[in-house]
Coordinates of N, CA and C in Angstrom, one line a residue:
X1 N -92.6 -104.0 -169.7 CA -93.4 -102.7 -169.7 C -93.5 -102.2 -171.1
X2 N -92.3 -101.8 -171.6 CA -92.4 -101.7 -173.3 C -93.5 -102.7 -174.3
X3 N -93.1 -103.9 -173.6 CA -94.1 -104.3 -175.0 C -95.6 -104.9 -174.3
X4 N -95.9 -104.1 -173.2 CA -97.4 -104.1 -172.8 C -97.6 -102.4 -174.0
X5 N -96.7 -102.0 -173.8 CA -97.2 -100.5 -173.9 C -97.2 -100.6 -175.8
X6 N -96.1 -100.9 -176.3 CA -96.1 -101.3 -177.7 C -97.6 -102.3 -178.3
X7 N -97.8 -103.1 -177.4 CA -99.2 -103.7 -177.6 C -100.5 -103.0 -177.4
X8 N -100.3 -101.9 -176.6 CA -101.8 -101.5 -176.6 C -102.0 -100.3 -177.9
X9 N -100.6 -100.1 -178.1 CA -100.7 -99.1 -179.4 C -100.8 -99.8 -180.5
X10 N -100.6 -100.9 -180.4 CA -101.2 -101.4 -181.6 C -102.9 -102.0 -182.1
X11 N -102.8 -102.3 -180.6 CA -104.5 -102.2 -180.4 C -105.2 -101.0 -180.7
X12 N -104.7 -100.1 -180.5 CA -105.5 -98.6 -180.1 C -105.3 -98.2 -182.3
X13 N -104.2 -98.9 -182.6 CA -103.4 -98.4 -184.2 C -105.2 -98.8 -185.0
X14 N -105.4 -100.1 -184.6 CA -105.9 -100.9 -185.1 C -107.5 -100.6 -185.3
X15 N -107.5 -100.3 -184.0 CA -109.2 -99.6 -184.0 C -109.0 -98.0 -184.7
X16 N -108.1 -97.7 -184.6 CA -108.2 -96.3 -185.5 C -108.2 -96.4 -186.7
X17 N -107.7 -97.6 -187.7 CA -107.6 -97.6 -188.8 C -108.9 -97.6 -189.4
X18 N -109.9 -98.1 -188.7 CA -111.2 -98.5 -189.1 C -111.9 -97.1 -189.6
X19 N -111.4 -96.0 -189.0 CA -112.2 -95.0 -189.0 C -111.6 -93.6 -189.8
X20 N -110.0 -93.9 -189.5 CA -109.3 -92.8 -190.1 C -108.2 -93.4 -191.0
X21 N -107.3 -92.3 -191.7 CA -106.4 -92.6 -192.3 C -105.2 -93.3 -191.9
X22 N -104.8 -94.1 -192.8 CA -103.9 -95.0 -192.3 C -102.4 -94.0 -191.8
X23 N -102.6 -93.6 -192.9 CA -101.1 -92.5 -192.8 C -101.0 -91.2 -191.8
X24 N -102.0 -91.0 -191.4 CA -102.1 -89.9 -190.1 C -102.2 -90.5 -188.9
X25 N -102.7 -91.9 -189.0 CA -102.3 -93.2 -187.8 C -101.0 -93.2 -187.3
X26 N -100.2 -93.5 -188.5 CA -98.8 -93.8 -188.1 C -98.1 -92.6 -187.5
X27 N -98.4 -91.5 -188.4 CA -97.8 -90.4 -187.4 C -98.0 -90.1 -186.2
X28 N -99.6 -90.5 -186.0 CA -100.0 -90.1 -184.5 C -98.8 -91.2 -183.5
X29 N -98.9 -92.7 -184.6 CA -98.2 -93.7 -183.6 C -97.2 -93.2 -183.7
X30 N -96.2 -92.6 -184.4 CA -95.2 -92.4 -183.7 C -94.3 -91.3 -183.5
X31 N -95.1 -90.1 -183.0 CA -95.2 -89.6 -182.1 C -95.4 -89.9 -180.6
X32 N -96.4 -90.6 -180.5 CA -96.1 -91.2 -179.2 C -95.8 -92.3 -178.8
X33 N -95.2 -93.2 -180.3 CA -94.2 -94.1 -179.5 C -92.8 -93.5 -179.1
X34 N -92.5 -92.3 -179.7 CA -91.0 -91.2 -179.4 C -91.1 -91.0 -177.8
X35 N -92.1 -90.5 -177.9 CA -92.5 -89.5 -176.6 C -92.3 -90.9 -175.5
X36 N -93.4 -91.8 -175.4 CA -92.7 -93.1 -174.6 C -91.7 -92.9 -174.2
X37 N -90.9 -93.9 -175.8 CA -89.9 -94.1 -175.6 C -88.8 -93.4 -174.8
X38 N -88.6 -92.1 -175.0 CA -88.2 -90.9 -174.5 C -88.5 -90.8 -172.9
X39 N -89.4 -91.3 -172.7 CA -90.0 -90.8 -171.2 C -88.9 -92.3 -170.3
X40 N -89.2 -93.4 -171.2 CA -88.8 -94.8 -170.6 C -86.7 -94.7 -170.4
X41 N -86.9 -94.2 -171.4 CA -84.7 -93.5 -171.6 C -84.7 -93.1 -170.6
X42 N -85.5 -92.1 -170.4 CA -84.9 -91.0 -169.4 C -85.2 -91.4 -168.0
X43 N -86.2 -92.1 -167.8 CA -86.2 -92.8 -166.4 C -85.0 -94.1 -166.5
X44 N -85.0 -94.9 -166.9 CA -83.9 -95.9 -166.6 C -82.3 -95.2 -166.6
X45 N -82.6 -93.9 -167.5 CA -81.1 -93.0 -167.2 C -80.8 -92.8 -165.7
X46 N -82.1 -92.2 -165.4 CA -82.0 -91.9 -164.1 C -81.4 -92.5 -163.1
X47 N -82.1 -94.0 -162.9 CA -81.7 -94.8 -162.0 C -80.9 -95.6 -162.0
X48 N -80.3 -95.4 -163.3 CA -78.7 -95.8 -163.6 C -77.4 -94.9 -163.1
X49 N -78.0 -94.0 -163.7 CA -77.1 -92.8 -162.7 C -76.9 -92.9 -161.2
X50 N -78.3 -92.7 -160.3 CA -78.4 -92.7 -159.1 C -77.8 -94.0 -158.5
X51 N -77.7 -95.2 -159.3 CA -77.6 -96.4 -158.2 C -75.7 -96.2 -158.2
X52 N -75.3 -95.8 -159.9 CA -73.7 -95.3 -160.3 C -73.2 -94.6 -159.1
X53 N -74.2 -93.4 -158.8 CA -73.7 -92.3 -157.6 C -73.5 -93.0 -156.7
X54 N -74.4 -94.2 -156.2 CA -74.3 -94.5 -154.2 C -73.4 -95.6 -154.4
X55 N -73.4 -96.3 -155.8 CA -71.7 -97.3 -155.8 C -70.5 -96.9 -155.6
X56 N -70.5 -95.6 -156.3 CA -69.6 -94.7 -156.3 C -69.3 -94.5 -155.3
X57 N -70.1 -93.6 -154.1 CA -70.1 -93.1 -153.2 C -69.2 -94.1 -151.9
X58 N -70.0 -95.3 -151.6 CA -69.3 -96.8 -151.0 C -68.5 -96.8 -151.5
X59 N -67.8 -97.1 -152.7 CA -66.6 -97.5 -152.8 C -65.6 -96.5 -152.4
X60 N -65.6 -95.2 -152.5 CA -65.5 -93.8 -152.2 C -65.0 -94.1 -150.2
X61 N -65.9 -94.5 -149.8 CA -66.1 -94.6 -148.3 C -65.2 -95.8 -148.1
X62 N -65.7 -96.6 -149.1 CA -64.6 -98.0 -148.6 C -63.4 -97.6 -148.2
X63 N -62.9 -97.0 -149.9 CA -61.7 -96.3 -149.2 C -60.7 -95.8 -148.6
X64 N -61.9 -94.6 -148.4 CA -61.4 -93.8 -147.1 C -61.2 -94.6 -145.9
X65 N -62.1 -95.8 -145.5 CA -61.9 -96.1 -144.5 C -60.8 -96.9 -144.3
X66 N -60.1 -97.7 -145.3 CA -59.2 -98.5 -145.8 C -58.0 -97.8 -145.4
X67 N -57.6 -96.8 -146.3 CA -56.6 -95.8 -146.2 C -56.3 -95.4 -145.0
X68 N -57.2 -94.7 -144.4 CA -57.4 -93.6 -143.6 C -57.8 -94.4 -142.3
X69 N -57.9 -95.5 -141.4 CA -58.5 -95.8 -140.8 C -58.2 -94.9 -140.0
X70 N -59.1 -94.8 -139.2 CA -59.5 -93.8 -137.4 C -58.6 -94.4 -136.2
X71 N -57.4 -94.2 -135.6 CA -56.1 -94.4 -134.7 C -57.0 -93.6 -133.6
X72 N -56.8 -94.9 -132.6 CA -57.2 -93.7 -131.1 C -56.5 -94.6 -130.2
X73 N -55.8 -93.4 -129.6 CA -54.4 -93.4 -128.7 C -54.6 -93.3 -126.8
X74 N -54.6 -94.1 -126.6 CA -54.9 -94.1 -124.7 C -53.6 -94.1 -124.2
X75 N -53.2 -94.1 -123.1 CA -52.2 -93.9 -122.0 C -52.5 -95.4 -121.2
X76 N -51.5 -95.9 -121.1 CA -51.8 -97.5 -120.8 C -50.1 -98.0 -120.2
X77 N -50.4 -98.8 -118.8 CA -49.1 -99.3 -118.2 C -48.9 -100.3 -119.3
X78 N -47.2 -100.2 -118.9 CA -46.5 -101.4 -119.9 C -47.0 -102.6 -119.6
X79 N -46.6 -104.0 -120.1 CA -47.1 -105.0 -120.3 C -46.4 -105.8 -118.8
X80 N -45.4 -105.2 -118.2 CA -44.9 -105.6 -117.1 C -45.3 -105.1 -116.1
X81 N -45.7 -104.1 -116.1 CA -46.6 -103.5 -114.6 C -48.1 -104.3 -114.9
X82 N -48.4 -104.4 -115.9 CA -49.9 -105.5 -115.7 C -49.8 -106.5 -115.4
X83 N -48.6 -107.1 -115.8 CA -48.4 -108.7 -115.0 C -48.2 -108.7 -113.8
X84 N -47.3 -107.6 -113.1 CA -47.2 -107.2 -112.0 C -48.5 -107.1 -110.9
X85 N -49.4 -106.9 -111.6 CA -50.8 -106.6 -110.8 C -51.3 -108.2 -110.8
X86 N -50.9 -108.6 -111.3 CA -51.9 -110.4 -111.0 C -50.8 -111.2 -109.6
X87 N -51.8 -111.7 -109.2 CA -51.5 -112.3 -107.5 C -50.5 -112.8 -107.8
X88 N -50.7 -114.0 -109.1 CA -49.5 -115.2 -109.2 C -48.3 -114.9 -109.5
X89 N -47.5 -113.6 -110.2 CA -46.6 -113.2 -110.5 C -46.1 -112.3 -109.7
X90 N -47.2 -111.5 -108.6 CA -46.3 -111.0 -107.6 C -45.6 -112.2 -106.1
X91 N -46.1 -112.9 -106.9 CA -45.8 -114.4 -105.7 C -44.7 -114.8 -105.8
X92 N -44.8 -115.2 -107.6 CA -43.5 -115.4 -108.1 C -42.3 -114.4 -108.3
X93 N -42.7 -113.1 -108.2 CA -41.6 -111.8 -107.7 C -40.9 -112.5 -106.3
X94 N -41.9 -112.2 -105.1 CA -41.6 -112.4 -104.2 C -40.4 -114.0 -103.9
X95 N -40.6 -114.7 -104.7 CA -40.3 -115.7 -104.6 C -38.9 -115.7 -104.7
X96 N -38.5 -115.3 -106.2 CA -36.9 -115.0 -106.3 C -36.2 -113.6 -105.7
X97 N -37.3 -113.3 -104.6 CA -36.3 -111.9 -103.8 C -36.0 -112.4 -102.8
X98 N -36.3 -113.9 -102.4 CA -36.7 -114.8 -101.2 C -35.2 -115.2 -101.5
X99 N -35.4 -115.8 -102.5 CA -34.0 -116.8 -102.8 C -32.7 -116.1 -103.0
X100 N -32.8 -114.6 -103.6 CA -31.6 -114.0 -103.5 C -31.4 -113.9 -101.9
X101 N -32.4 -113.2 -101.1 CA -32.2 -112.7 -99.3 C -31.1 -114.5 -99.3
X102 N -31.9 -115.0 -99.6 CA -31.2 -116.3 -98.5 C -29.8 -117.0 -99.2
X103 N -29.8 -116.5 -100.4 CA -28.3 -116.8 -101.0 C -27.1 -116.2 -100.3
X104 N -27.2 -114.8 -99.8 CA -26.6 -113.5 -99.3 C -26.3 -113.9 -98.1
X105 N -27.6 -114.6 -97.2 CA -27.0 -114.8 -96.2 C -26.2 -116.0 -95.7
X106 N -26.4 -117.2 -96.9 CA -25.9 -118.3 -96.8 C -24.1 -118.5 -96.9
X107 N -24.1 -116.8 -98.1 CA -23.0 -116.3 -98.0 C -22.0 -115.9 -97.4
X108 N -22.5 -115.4 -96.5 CA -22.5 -114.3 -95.1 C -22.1 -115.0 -94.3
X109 N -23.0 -116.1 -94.2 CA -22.9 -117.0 -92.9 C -21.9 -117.6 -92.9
X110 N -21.3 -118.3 -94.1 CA -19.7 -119.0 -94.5 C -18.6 -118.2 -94.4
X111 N -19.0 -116.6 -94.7 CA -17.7 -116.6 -94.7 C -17.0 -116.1 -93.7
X112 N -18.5 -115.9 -92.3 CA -18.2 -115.4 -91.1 C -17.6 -116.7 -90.2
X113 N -18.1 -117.8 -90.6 CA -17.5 -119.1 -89.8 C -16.2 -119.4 -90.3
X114 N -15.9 -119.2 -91.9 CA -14.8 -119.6 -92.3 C -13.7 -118.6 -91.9
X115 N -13.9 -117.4 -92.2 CA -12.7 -116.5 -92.3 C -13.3 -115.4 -91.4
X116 N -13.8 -115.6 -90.4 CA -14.3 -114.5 -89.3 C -14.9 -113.2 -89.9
X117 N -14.8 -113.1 -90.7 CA -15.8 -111.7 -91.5 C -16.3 -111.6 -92.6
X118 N -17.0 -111.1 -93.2 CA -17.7 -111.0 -94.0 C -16.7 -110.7 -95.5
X119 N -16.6 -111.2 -96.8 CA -15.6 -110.9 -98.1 C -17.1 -110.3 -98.6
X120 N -17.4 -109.4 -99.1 CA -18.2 -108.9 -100.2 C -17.9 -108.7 -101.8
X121 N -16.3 -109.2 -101.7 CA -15.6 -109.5 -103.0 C -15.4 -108.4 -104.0
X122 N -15.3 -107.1 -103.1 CA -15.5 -106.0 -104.1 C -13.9 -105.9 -104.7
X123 N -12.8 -106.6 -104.4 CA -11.9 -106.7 -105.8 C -12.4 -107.1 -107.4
X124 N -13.2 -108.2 -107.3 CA -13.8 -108.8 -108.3 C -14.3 -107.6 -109.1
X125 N -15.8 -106.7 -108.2 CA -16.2 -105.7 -109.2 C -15.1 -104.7 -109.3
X126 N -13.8 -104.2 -108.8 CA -13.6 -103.2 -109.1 C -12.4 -104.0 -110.6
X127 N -12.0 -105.1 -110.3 CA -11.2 -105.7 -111.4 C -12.1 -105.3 -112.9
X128 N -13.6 -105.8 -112.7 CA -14.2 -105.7 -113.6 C -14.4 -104.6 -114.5
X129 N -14.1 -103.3 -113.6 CA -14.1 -101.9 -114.2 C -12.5 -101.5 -114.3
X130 N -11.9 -102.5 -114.6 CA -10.5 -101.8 -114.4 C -10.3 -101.4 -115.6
X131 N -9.3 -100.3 -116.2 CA -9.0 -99.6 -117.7 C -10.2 -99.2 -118.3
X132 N -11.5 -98.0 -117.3 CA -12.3 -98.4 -118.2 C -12.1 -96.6 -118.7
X133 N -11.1 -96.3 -118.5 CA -10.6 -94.8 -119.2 C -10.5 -95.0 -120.7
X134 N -10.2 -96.1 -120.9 CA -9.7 -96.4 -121.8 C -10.5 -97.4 -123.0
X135 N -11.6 -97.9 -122.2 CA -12.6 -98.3 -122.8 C -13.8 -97.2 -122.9
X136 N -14.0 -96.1 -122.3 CA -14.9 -95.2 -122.7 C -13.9 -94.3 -123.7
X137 N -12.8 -94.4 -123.9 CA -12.2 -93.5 -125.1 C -12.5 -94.0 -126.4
X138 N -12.3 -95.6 -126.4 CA -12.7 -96.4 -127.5 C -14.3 -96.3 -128.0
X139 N -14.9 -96.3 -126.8 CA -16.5 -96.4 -127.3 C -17.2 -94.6 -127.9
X140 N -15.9 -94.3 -127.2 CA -16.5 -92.5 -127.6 C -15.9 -92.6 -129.6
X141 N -15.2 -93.0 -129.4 CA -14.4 -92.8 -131.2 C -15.5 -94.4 -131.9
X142 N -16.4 -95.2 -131.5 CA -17.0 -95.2 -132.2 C -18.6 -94.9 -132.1
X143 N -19.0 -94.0 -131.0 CA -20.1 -93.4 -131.6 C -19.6 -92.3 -132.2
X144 N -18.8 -91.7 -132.5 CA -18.5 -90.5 -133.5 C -18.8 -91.1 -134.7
X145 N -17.6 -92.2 -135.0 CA -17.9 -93.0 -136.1 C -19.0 -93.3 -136.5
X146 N -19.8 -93.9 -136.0 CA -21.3 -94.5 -136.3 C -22.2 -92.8 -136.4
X147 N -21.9 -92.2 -135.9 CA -23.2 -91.1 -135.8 C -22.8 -90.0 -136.6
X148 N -21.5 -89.6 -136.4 CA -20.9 -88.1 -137.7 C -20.7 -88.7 -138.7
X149 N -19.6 -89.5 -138.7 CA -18.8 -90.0 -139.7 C -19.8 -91.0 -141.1
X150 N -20.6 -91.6 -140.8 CA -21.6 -91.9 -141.6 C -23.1 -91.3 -141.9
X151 N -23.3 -89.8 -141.2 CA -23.9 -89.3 -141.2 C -23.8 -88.7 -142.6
X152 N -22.6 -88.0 -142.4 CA -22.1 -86.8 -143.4 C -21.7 -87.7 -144.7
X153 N -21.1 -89.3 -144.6 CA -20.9 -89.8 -145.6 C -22.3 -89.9 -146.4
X154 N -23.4 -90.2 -145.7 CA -24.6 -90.6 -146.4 C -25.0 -89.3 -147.2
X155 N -25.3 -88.1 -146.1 CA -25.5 -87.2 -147.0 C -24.8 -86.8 -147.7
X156 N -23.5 -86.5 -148.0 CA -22.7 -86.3 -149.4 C -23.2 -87.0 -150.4
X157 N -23.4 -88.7 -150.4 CA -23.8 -89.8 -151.5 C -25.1 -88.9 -152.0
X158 N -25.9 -88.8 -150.8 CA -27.4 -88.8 -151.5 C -27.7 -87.0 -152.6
X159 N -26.9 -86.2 -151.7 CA -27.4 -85.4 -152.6 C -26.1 -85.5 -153.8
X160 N -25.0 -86.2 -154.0 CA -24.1 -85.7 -154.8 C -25.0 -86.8 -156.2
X161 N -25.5 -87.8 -155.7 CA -25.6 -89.1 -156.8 C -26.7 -88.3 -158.0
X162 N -28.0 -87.0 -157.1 CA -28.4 -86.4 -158.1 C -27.9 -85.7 -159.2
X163 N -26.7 -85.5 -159.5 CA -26.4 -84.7 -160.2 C -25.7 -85.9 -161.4
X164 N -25.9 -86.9 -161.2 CA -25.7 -88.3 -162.1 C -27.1 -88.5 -162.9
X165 N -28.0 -88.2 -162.7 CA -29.2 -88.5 -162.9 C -29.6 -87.6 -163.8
X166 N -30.2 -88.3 -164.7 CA -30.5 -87.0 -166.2 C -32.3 -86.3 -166.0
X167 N -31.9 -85.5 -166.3 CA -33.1 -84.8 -166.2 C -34.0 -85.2 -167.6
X168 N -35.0 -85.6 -167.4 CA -36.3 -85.4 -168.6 C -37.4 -85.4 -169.0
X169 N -37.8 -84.7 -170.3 CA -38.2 -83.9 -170.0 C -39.7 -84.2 -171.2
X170 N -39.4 -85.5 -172.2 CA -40.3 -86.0 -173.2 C -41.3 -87.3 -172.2
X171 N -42.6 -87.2 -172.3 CA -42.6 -88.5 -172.0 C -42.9 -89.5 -173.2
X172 N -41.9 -89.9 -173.8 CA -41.8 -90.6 -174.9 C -40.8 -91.5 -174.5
X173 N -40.0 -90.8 -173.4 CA -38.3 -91.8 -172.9 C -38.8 -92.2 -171.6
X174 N -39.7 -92.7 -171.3 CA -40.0 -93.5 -169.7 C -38.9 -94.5 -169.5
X175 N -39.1 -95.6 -170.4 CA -38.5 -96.3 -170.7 C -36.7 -96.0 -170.8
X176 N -36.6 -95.5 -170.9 CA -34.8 -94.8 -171.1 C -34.9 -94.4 -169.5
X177 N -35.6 -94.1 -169.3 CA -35.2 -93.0 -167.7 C -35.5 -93.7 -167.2
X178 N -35.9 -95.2 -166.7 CA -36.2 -96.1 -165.5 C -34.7 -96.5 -165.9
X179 N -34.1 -96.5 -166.9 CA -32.6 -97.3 -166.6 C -31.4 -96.1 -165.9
X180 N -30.4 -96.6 -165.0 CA -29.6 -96.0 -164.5 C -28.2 -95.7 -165.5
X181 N -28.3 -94.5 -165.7 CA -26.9 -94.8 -166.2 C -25.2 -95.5 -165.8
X182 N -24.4 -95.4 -166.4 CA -23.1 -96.2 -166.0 C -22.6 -95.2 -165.2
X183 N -22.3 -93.8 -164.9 CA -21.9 -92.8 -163.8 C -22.4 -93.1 -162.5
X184 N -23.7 -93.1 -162.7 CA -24.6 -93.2 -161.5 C -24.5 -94.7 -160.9
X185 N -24.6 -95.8 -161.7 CA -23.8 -97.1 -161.0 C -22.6 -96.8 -160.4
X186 N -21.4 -96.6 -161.2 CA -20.5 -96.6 -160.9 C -19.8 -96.3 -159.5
X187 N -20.7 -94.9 -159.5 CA -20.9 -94.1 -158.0 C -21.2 -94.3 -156.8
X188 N -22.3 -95.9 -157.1 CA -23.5 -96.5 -156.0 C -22.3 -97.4 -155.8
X189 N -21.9 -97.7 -156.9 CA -20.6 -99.0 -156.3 C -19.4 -98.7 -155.5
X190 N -19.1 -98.1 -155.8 CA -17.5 -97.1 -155.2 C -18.6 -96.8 -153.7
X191 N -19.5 -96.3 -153.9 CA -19.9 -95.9 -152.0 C -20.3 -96.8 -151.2
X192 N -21.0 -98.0 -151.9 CA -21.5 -99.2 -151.5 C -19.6 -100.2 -150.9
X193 N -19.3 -100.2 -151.7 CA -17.8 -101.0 -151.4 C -17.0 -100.2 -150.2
X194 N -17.4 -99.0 -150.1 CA -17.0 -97.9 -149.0 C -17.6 -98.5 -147.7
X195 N -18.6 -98.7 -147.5 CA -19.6 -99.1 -146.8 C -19.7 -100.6 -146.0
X196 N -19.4 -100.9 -147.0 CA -19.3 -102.6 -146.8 C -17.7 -102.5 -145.7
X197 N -16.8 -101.6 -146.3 CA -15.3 -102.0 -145.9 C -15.7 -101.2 -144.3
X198 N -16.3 -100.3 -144.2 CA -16.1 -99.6 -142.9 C -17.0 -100.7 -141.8
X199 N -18.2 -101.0 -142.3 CA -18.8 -102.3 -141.6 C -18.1 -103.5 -141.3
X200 N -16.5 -103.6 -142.2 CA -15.7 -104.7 -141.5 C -15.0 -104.4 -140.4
X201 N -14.0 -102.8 -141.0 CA -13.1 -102.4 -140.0 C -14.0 -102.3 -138.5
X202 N -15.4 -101.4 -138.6 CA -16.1 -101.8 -137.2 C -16.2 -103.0 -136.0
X203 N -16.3 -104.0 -137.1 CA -16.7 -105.2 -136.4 C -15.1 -105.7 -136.0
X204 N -13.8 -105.6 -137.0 CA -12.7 -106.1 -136.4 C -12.0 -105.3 -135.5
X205 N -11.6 -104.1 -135.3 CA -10.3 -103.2 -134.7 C -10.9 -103.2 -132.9
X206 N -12.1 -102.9 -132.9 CA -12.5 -103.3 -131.2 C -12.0 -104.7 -131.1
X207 N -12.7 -105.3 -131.8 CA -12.6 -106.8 -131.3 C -10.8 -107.0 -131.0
X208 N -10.0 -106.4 -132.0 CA -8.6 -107.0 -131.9 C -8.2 -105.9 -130.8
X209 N -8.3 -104.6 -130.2 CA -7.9 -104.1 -129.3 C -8.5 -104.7 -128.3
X210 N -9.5 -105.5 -128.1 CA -10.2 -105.6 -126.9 C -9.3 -106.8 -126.3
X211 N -9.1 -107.7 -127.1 CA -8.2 -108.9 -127.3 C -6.9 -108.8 -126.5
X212 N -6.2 -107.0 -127.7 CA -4.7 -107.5 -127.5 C -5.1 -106.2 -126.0
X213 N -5.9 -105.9 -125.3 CA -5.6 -105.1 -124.2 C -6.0 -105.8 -123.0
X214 N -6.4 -107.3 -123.1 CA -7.0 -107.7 -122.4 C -7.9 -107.1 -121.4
X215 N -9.1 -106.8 -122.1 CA -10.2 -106.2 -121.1 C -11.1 -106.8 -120.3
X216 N -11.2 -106.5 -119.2 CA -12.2 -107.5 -118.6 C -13.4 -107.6 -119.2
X217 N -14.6 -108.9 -117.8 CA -15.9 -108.6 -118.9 C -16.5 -107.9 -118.9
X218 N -16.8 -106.6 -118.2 CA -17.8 -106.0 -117.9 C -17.3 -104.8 -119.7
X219 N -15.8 -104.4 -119.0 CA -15.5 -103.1 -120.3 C -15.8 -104.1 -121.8
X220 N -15.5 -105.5 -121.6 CA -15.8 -106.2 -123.0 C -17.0 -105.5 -123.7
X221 N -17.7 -105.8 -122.5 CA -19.6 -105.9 -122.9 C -19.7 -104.7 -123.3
X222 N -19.7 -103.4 -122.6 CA -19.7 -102.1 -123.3 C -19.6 -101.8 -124.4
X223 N -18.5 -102.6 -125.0 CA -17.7 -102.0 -126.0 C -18.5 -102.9 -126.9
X224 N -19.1 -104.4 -126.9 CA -19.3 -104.9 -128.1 C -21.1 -104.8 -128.2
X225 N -21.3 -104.0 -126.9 CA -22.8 -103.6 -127.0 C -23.1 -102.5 -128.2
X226 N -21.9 -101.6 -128.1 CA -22.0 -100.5 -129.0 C -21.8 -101.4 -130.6
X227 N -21.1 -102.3 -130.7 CA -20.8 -102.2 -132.2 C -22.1 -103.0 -132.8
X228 N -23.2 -103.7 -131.6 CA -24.4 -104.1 -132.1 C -25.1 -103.1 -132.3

């Protein structure tokens, strides 16, 4: 476009020379080759800017959408009541409520021909629960442990370790202040080594009272469900 338009001013220069001064030519030319020019700047500004804005704008939206995506929340049975609703798996329900009924009575039936009445074996469960005074004392001293006792240890650490940490205040020392000093190690170590040792005594002193108290398996399981 420029140099259609640069050509016809030279055309137009050319025929004017014939008739006028050369030197009031050039002024005329360029004055309106400014003005052009000028006109041609400011439109390609334009549409430089504008296409800037709506790139801008997309990338803008990209964003947001990226970040921010849109969460929508329904009310929905668990994954077991839906399986529950298909034919084949309430078949297969029915199937193993079949096989317990008929284990019970297979049971039943023995032990009425063997020993004329019915054993339901409730020594077994109550053996199972036997000392369990004494296994809910145990399990109560360690959810204390697990829930106060490392509670209050944590937050002591976290807010005491700030007062290791240097305040500053140039940003010329980035570099200095990403390093920890030796106080504030020292500190993380000593609580870290705290930590580590109470995570052993957890895992050993049940295990060795469970042992030396011989507990059955049901109080076992209680007790080493808790230390999972």
């Amino acid at each position: 476009m420029l140099n259609y338009i640069s050509g016809r001013l030279e055309e137009f220069s050319s025929e004017m020379k014939q008739t006028t001064d050369i030197s009031s030519i050039d002024s005329i030319k360029q004055l309106i080759m400014s003005a052009l020019d000028l006109a041609a700047i400011n439109k390609i500004e334009n549409e430089s800017s504008s296409s800037s804005s709506i790139d801008q704008q997309n990338n803008d939206n990209k964003k947001v959408s990226i970040a921010f995506p849109i969460k929508t929340f329904r009310i929905r049975s668990s994954i077991l009541t839906e399986l529950l609703e298909v034919s084949h798996f309430r078949s297969i329900r029915q199937i193993f409520i079949s096989i317990l009924v008929i284990v019970f009575l297979q049971v039943a039936i023995t032990d009425l021909f063997e020993l004329g009445t019915i054993d339901f074996r409730l020594d077994v469960i109550l053996w199972n629960f036997s000392n369990l005074s004494a296994c809910l004392r145990l399990w109560l001293y360690l959810f204390v442990s697990a829930c106060i006792g490392v509670y209050c240890c944590f937050h002591f650490w976290a807010y005491k370790r700030l007062s290791f940490i240097p305040i500053v205040s140039s940003l010329n020392t980035t570099e200095k202040s990403n390093k920890k000093p030796t106080s504030l190690l020292i500190f993380d170590s000593i609580w870290f080594t705290l930590y580590c040792l109470y995570i052993g005594l957890f895992l050993f002193f049940p295990v060795h009272y469970i042992l030396a108290e011989n507990y059955p398996i049901v109080t076992r399981i209680i007790i080493l469900i808790e230390q999972v």
